[in-house]
Short mmCIF file of C-alpha atoms and ligand atoms in Angstrom, two decimals:
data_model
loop_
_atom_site.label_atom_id
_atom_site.label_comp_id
_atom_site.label_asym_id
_atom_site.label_seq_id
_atom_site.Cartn_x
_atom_site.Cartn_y
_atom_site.Cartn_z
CA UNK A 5 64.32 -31.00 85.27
CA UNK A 6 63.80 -27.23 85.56
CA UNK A 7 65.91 -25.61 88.31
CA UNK A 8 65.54 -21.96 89.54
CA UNK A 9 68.23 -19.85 89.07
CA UNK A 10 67.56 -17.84 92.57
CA UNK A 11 66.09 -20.27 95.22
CA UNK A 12 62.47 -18.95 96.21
CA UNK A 13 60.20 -19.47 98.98
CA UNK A 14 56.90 -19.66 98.77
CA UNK A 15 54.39 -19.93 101.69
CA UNK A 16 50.11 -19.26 100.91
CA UNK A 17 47.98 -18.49 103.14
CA UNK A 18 44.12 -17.84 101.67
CA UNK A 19 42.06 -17.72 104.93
CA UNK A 20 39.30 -19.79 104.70
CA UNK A 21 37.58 -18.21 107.66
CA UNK A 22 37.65 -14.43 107.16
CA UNK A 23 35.82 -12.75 104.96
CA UNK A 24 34.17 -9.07 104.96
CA UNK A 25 30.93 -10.78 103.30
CA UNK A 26 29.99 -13.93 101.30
CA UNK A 27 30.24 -11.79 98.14
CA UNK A 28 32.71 -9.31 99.08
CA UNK A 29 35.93 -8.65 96.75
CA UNK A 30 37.95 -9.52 99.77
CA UNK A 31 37.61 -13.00 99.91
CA UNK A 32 39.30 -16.88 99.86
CA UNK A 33 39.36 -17.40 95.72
CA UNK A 34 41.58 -14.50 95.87
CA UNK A 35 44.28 -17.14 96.73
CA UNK A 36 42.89 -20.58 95.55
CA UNK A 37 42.18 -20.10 91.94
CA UNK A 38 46.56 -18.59 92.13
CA UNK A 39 46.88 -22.02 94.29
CA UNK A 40 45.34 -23.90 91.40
CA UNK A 41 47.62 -22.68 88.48
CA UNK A 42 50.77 -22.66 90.84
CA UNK A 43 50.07 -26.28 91.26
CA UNK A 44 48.66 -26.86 87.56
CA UNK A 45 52.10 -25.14 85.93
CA UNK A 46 54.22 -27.33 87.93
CA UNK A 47 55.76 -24.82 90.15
CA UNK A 48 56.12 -26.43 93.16
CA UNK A 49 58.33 -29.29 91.29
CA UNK A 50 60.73 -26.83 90.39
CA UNK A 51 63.65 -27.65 92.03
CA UNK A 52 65.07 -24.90 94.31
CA UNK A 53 60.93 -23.25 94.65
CA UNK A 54 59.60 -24.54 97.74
CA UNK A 55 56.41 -24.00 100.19
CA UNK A 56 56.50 -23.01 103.75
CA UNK A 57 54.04 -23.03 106.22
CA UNK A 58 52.60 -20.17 108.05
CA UNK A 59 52.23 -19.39 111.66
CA UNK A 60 50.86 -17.69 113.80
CA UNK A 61 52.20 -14.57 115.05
CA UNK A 62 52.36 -13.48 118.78
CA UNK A 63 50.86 -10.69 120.53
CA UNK A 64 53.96 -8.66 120.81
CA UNK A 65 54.64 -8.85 117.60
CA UNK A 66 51.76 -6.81 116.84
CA UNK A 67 52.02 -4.54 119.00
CA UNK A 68 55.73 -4.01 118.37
CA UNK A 69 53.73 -1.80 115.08
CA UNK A 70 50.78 -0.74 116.22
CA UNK A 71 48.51 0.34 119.36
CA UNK A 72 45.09 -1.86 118.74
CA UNK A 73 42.46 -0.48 120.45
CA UNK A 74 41.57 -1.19 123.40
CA UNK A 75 43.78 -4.51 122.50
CA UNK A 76 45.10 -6.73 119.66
CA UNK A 77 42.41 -9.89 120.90
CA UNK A 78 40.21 -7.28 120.32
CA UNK A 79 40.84 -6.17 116.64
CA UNK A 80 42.08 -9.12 115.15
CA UNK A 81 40.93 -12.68 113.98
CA UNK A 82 43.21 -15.69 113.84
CA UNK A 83 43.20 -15.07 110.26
CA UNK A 84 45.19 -12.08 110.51
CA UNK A 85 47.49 -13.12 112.82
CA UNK A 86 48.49 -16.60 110.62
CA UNK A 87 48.82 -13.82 107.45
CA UNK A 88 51.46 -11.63 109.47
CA UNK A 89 53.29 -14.84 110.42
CA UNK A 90 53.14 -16.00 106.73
CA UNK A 91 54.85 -12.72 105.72
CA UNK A 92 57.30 -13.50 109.00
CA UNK A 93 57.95 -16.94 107.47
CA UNK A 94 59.15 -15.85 104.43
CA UNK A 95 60.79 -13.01 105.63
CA UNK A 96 63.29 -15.48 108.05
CA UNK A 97 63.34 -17.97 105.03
CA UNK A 98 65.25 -15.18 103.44
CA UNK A 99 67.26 -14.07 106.43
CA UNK A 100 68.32 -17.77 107.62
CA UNK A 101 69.78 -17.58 103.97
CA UNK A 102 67.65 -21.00 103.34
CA UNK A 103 66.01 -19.28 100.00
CA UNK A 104 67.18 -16.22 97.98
CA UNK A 105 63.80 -14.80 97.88
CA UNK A 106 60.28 -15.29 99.21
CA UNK A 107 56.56 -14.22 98.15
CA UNK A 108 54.14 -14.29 100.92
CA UNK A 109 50.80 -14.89 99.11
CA UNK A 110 48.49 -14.28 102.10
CA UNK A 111 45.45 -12.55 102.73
CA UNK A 112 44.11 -10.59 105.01
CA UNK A 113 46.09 -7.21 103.21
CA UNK A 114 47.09 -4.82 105.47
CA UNK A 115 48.90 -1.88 104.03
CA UNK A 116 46.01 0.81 104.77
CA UNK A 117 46.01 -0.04 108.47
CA UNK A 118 48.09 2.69 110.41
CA UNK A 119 50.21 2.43 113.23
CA UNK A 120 46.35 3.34 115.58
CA UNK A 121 44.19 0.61 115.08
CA UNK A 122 40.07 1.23 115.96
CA UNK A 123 39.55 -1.44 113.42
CA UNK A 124 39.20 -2.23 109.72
CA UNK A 125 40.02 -0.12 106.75
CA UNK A 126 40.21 -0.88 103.36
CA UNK A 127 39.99 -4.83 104.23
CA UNK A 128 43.25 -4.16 106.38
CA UNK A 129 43.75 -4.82 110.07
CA UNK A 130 47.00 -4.94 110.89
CA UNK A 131 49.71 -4.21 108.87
CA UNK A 132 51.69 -7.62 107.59
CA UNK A 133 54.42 -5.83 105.98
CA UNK A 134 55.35 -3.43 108.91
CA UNK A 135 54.33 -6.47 111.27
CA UNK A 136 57.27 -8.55 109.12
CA UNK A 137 59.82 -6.02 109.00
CA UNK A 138 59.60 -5.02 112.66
CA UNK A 139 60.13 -8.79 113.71
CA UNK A 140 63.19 -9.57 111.36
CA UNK A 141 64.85 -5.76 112.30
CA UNK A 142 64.09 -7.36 116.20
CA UNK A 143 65.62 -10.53 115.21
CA UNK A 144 68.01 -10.84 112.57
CA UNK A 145 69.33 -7.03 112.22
CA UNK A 146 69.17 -5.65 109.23
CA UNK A 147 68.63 -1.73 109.12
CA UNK A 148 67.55 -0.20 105.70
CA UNK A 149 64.40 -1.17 104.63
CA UNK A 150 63.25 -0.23 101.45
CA UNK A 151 59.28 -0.87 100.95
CA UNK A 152 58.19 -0.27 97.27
CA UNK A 153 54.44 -0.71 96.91
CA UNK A 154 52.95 -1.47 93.67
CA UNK A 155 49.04 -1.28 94.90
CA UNK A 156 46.38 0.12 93.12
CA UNK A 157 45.53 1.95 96.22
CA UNK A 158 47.91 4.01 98.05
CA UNK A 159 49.42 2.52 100.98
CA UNK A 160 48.28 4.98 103.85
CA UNK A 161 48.50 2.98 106.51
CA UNK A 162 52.22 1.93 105.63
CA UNK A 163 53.29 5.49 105.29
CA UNK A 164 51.80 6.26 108.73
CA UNK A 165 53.88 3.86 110.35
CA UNK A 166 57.06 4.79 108.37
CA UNK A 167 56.59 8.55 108.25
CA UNK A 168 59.00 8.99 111.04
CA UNK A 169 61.74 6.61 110.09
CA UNK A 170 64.45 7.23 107.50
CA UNK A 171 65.70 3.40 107.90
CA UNK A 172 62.51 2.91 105.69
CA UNK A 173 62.22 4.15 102.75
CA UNK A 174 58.35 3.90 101.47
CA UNK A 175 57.37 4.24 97.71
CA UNK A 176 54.39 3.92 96.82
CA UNK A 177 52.96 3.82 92.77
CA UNK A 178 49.22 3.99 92.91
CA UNK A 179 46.04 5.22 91.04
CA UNK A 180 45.91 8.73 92.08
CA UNK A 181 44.11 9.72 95.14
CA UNK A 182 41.51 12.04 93.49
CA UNK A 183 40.38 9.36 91.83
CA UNK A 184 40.62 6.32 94.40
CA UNK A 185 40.29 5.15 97.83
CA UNK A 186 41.91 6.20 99.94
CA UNK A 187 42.39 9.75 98.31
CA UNK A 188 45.89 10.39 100.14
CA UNK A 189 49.22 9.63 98.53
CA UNK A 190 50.31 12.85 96.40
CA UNK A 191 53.96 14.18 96.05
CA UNK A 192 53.89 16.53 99.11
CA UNK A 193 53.29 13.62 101.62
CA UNK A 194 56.86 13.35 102.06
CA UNK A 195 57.48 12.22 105.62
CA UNK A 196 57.90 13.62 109.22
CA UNK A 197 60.36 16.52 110.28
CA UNK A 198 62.82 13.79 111.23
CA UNK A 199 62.56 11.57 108.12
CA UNK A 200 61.52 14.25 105.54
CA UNK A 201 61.87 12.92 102.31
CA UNK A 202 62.03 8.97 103.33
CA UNK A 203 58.02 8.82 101.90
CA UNK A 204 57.58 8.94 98.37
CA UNK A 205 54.73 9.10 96.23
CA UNK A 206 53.35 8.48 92.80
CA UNK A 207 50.22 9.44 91.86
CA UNK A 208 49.90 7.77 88.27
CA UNK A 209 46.59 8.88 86.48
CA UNK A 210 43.82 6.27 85.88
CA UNK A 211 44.37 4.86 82.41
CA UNK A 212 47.87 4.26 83.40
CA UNK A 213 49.17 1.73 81.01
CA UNK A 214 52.48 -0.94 80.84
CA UNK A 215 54.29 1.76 79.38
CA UNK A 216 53.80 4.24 82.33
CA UNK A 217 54.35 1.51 84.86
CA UNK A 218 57.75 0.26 84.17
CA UNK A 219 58.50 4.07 83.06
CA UNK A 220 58.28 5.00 87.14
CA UNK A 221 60.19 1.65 87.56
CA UNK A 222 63.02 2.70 85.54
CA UNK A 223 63.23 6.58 85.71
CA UNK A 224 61.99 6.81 89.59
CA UNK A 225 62.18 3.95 91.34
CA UNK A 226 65.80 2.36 90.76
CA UNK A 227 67.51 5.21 90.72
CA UNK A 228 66.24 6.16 94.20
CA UNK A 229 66.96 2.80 95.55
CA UNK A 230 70.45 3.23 93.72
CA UNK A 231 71.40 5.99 96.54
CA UNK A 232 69.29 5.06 99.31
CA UNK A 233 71.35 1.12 99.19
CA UNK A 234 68.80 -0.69 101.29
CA UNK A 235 69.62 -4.00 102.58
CA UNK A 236 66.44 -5.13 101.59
CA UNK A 237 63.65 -4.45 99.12
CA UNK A 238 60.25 -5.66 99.96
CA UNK A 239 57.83 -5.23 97.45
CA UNK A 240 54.03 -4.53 98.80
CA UNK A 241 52.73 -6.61 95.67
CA UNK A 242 49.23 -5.45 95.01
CA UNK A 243 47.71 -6.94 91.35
CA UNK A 244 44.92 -4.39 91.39
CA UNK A 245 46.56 -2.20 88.58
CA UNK A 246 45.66 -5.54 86.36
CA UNK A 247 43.20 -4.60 83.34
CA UNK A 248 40.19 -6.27 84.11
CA UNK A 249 40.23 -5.23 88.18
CA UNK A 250 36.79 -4.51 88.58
CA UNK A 251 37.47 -1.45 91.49
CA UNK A 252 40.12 0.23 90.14
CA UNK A 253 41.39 1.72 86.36
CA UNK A 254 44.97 0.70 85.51
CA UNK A 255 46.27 -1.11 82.59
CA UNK A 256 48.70 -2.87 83.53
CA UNK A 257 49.28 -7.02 82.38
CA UNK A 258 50.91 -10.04 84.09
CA UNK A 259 53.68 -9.43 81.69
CA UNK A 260 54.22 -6.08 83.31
CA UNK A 261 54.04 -7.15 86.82
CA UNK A 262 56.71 -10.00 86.01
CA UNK A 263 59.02 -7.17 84.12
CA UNK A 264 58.76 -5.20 86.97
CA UNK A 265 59.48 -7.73 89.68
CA UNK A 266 62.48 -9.13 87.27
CA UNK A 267 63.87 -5.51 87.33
CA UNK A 268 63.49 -4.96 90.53
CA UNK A 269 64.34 -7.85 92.33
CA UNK A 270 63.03 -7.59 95.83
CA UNK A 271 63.87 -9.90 98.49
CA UNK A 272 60.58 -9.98 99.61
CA UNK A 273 57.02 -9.87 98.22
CA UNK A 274 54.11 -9.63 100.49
CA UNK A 275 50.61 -10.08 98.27
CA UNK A 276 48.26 -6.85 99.02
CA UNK A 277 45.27 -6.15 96.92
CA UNK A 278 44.02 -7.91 93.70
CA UNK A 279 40.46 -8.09 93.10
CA UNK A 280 40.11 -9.85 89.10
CA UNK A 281 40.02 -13.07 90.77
CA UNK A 282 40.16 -15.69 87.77
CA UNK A 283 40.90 -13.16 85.02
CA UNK A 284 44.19 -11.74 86.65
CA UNK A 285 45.50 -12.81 90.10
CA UNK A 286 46.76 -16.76 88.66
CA UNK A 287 48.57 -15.27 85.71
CA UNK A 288 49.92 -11.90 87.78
CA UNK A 289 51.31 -14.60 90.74
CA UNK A 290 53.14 -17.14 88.58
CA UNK A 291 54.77 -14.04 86.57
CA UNK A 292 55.91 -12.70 90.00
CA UNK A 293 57.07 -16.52 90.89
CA UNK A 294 59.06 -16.91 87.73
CA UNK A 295 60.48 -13.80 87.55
CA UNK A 296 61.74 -13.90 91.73
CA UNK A 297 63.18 -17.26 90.37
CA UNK A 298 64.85 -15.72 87.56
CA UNK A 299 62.97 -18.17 85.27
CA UNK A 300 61.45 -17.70 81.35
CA UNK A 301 58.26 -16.02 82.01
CA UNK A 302 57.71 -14.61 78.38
CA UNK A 303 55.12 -17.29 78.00
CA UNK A 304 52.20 -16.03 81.02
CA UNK A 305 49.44 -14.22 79.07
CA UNK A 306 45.84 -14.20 80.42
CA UNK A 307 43.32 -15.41 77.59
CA UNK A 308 41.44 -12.32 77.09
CA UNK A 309 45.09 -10.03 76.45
CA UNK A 310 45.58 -7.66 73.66
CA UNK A 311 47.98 -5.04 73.46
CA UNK A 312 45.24 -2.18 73.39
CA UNK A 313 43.82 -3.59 76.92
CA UNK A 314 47.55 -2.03 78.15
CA UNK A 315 48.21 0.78 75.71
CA UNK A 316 48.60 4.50 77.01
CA UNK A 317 48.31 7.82 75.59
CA UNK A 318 50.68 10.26 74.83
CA UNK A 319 49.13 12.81 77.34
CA UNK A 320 49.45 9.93 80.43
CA UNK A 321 52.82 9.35 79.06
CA UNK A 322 54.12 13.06 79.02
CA UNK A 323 51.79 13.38 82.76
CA UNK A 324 53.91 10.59 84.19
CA UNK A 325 57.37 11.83 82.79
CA UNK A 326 56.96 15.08 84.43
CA UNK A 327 56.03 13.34 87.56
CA UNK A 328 58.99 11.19 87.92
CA UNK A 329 61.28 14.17 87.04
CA UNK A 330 59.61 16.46 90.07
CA UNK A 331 59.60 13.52 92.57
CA UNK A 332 63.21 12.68 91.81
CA UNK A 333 64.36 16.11 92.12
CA UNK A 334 62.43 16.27 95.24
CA UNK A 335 64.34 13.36 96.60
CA UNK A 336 67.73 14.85 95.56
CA UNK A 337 66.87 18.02 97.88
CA UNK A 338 65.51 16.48 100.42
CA UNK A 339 68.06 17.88 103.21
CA UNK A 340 67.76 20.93 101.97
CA UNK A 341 63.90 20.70 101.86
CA UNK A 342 64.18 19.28 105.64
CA UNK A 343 65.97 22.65 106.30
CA UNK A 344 63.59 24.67 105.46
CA UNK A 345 60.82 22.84 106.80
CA UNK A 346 61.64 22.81 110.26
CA UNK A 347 63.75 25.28 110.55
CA UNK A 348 63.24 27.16 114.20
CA UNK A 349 60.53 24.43 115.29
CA UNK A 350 60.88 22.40 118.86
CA UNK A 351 58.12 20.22 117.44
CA UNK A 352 55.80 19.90 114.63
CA UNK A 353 52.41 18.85 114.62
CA UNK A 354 49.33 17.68 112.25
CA UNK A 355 45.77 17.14 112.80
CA UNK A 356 43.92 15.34 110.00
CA UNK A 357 41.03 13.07 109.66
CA UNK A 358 40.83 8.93 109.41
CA UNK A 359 38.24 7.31 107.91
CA UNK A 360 37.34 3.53 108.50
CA UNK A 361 35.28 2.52 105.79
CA UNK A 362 34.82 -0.91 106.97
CA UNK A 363 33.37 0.35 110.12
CA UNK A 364 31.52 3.10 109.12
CA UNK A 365 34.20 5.06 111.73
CA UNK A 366 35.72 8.53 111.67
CA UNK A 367 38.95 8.86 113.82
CA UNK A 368 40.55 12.40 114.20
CA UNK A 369 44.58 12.33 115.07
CA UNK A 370 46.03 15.43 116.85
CA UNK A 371 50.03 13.82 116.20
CA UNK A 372 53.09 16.06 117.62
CA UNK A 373 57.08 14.83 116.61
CA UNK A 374 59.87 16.20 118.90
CA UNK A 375 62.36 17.23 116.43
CA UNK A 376 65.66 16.11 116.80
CA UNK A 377 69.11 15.56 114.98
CA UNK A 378 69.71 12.00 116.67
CA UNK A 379 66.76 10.46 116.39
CA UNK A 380 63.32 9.37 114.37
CA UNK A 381 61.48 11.18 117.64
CA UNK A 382 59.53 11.00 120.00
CA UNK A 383 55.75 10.94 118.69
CA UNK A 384 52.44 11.43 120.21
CA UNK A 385 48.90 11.13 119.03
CA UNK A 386 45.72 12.58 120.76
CA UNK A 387 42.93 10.22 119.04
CA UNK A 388 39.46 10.02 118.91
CA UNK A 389 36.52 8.18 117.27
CA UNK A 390 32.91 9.96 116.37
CA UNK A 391 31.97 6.77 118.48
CA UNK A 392 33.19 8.79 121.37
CA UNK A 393 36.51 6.41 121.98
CA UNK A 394 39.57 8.80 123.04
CA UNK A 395 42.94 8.00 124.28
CA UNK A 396 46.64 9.22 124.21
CA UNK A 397 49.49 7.04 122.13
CA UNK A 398 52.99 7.68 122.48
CA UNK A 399 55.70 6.34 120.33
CA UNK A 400 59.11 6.27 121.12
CA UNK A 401 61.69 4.87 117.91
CA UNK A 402 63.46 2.31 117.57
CA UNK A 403 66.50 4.41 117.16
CA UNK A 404 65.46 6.69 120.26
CA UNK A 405 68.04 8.70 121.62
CA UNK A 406 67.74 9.15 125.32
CA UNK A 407 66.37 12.86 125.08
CA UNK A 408 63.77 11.45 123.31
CA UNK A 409 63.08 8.08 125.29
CA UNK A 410 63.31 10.11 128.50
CA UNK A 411 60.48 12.66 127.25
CA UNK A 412 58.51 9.60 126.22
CA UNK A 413 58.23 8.20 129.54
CA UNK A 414 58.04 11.39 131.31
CA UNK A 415 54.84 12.07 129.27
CA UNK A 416 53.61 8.67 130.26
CA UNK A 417 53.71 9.29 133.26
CA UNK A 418 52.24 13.10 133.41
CA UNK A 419 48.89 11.70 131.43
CA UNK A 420 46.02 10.98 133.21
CA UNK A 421 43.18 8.34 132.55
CA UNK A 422 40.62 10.93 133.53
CA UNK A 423 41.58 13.12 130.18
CA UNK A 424 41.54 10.12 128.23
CA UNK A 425 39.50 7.38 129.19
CA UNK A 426 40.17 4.68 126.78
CA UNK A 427 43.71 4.44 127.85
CA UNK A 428 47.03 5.70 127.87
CA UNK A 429 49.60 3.55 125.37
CA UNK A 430 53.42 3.99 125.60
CA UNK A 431 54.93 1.98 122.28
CA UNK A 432 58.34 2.08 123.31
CA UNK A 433 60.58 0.36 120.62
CA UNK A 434 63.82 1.07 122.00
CA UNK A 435 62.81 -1.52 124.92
CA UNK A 436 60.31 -3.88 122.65
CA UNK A 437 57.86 -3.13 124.93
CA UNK A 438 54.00 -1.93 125.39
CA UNK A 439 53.00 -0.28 128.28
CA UNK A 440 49.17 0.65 128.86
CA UNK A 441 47.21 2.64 131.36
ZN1 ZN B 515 50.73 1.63 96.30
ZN1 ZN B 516 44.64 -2.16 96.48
ZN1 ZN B 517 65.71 12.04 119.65
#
């Protein structure tokens, strides 16, 4: 019988009751036409590949990530709660050391929700991954966190909740923003004042093809994960850079996908987007299995493939060299960059502009970071919605030192539910705890 070479768990999750809209991308065959060749191939009889079952995750485990608004009940199904305790599932599968490596093939996604939640953008909720990591850094310990996200679409809501924390290193590869939802994600988003440099992006131009993917891979990615030594890799797997992925304009294969999961060998894969349901997503998932399970995968092809559905030209290719060399030099002066950037500044502030495209909702952030030498922080975000919701959120890191916590709480205290009337939120992380006025 065939055995895995690296023991993988496996736990699906397709969500038979949530959907945006009968017809909707976002929807169950996502997951049950992968279900159907996982089972079909023989997967599951591999020995050392087994299933887990999701479950649900708690209240506080959301809100360990993110400030819902006015609560989680509130912005959340059951749906996405089983998804972020499918992702925990695997996650502990790999921590209890009963697997070498998990994928989480779930859906909801939730890499463009940010660490505010007024409700759905992009499909996304809540954010698994974050949801995942936060739980298993609570539980089991371990402190660099590397998240490498191979979406179409650039993970904004992941690099909101990361931007402050150098224990997490965020990548993202996506179709660049000029050209895609949601239109963020170029090279000088680069992280806050006290992680500068801990956000990376890569805005590949449409047309992108197999070539340019595993290019990044090679020339980018691994060596930055060489020197930042993470303790684990968690790959936000999105197969919307497939071919024939009827919202975006990538060309890349199943072949690919496998290659680059093979290469770079998370611990961790969390599904994301993916919207060629039969042409792409069964082929994409069982390269991803076989190559986590260090199995032959040379033999996945989808039916319609030809090498001229992947093939790039020599102007993407010379585009996406460049790229890689001015992001990776980036990376290598990032203290010095850091330096510069907040050089005599007590704090530093931005004020931009969220839209929910789901909801037909524009949220404006006014976010201040203390900066400090000791610490990711202390954070706090004036927010309001054209729909006339307003509060105050304050974040205090996991890492907090007790300048930081201190000013935290004392601000917490100071704010009054008269100036914002929705609420003020105090996410402390230091304490695991959620306070709310
Ligand atoms: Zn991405
Ligand atoms: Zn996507
Ligand atoms: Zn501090």
């Amino acid at each position: 019988m065939y055995k895995a070479k690296r023991r993988l768990g496996l736990v699906f999750f397709p969500a038979f009751d949530w959907a945006i809209s009968p017809t909707h991308p976002e929807r169950e065959e996502r997951l049950l036409y992968t279900q159907d060749q996982v089972f079909e191939e023989g997967i599951l009889d591999i020995e050392g590949i087994r299933e887990y079952r999701p479950r649900l995750a708690s209240t506080g485990d959301v809100e360990r990530v993110h400030i819902c608004v006015p609560d989680v009940q509130s912005r959340t199904t059951e749906s996405h709660l089983i998804a972020a305790g499918g992702a925990i599932v695997a996650a502990e599968a790999v921590l209890k050391g009963e697997v070498d490596k998990a994928f989480a093939i779930i859906r909801p996604p939730g890499h463009h929700s940010f660490r505010i939640v007024h409700g759905a953008r992009g499909f996304c909720n809540i954010n698994m991954e974050a949801i995942m990591l936060e739980y298993i850094r609570r539980h089991y310990g371990p402190k660099r966190i590397a998240i490498v996200d191979t979406d179409c679409h650039h993970g904004d809501g992941s690099q909101d909740i990361y931007w402050h924390d150098k224990d997490t290193l965020y990548i993202s590869l996506h179709q660049d923003g000029r050209t895609l939802f949601p239109g963020t994600g170029f090279l000088n988003e680069f992280g806050g004042p006290n992680a500068f440099g801990y956000t990376l992006n890569l805005p590949l131009p449409p047309d992108t093809g197999e070539e340019g993917f595993l290019y990044a891979l090679e020339h980018f990615i691994l060596p930055v994960l060489a020197e930042f030594k993470p303790d684990l890799v968690i790959n936000s797997a999105g197969q919307d850079n497939h071919y024939t992925d009827p919202i975006t304009n990538m060309r890349f294969s199943a072949q690919g996908y496998a290659r680059l999961n093979d290469r770079l060998q998370p611990d961790i894969v969390v599904l994301e987007g993916g919207y060629s349901i039969e042409g792409a997503l069964p082929y994409v998932n069982a390269g991803i299995i076989l190559a986590l399970a260090g199995l032959d995968y040379s033999r996945v092809r989808e039916p319609d493939y030809t090498p001229e559905k992947v093939a790039q030209s020599p102007r993407v290719s010379e585009y996406i060299a460049r790229l890689c060399d001015e992001s990776y030099q980036a990376w290598q002066q990032r203290d010095t960059l850091r330096e510069e950037y907040i050089r005599g500044k007590k704090e530093i502030s931005r004020r931009r502009r969220i839209f929910y495209d789901t909801e037909g909702l524009m949220e404006t952030q006014q976010e201040t970071t203390r900066v400090c030498h000791d610490c990711g922080g202390v954070t706090w975000i004036d927010s309001r919605t054209d729909q006339g919701r307003h509060i105050l959120a304050i974040f205090i890191p996991r890492d907090a030192c007790p300048r930081c916590q201190e000013e935290g709480h004392a601000l917490f205290e100071s704010s009054q539910t008269i100036d914002y009337p929705d609420g003020v939120f105090l996410q402390d992380r230091l304490e695991d705890k959620l306070f709310k006025k």
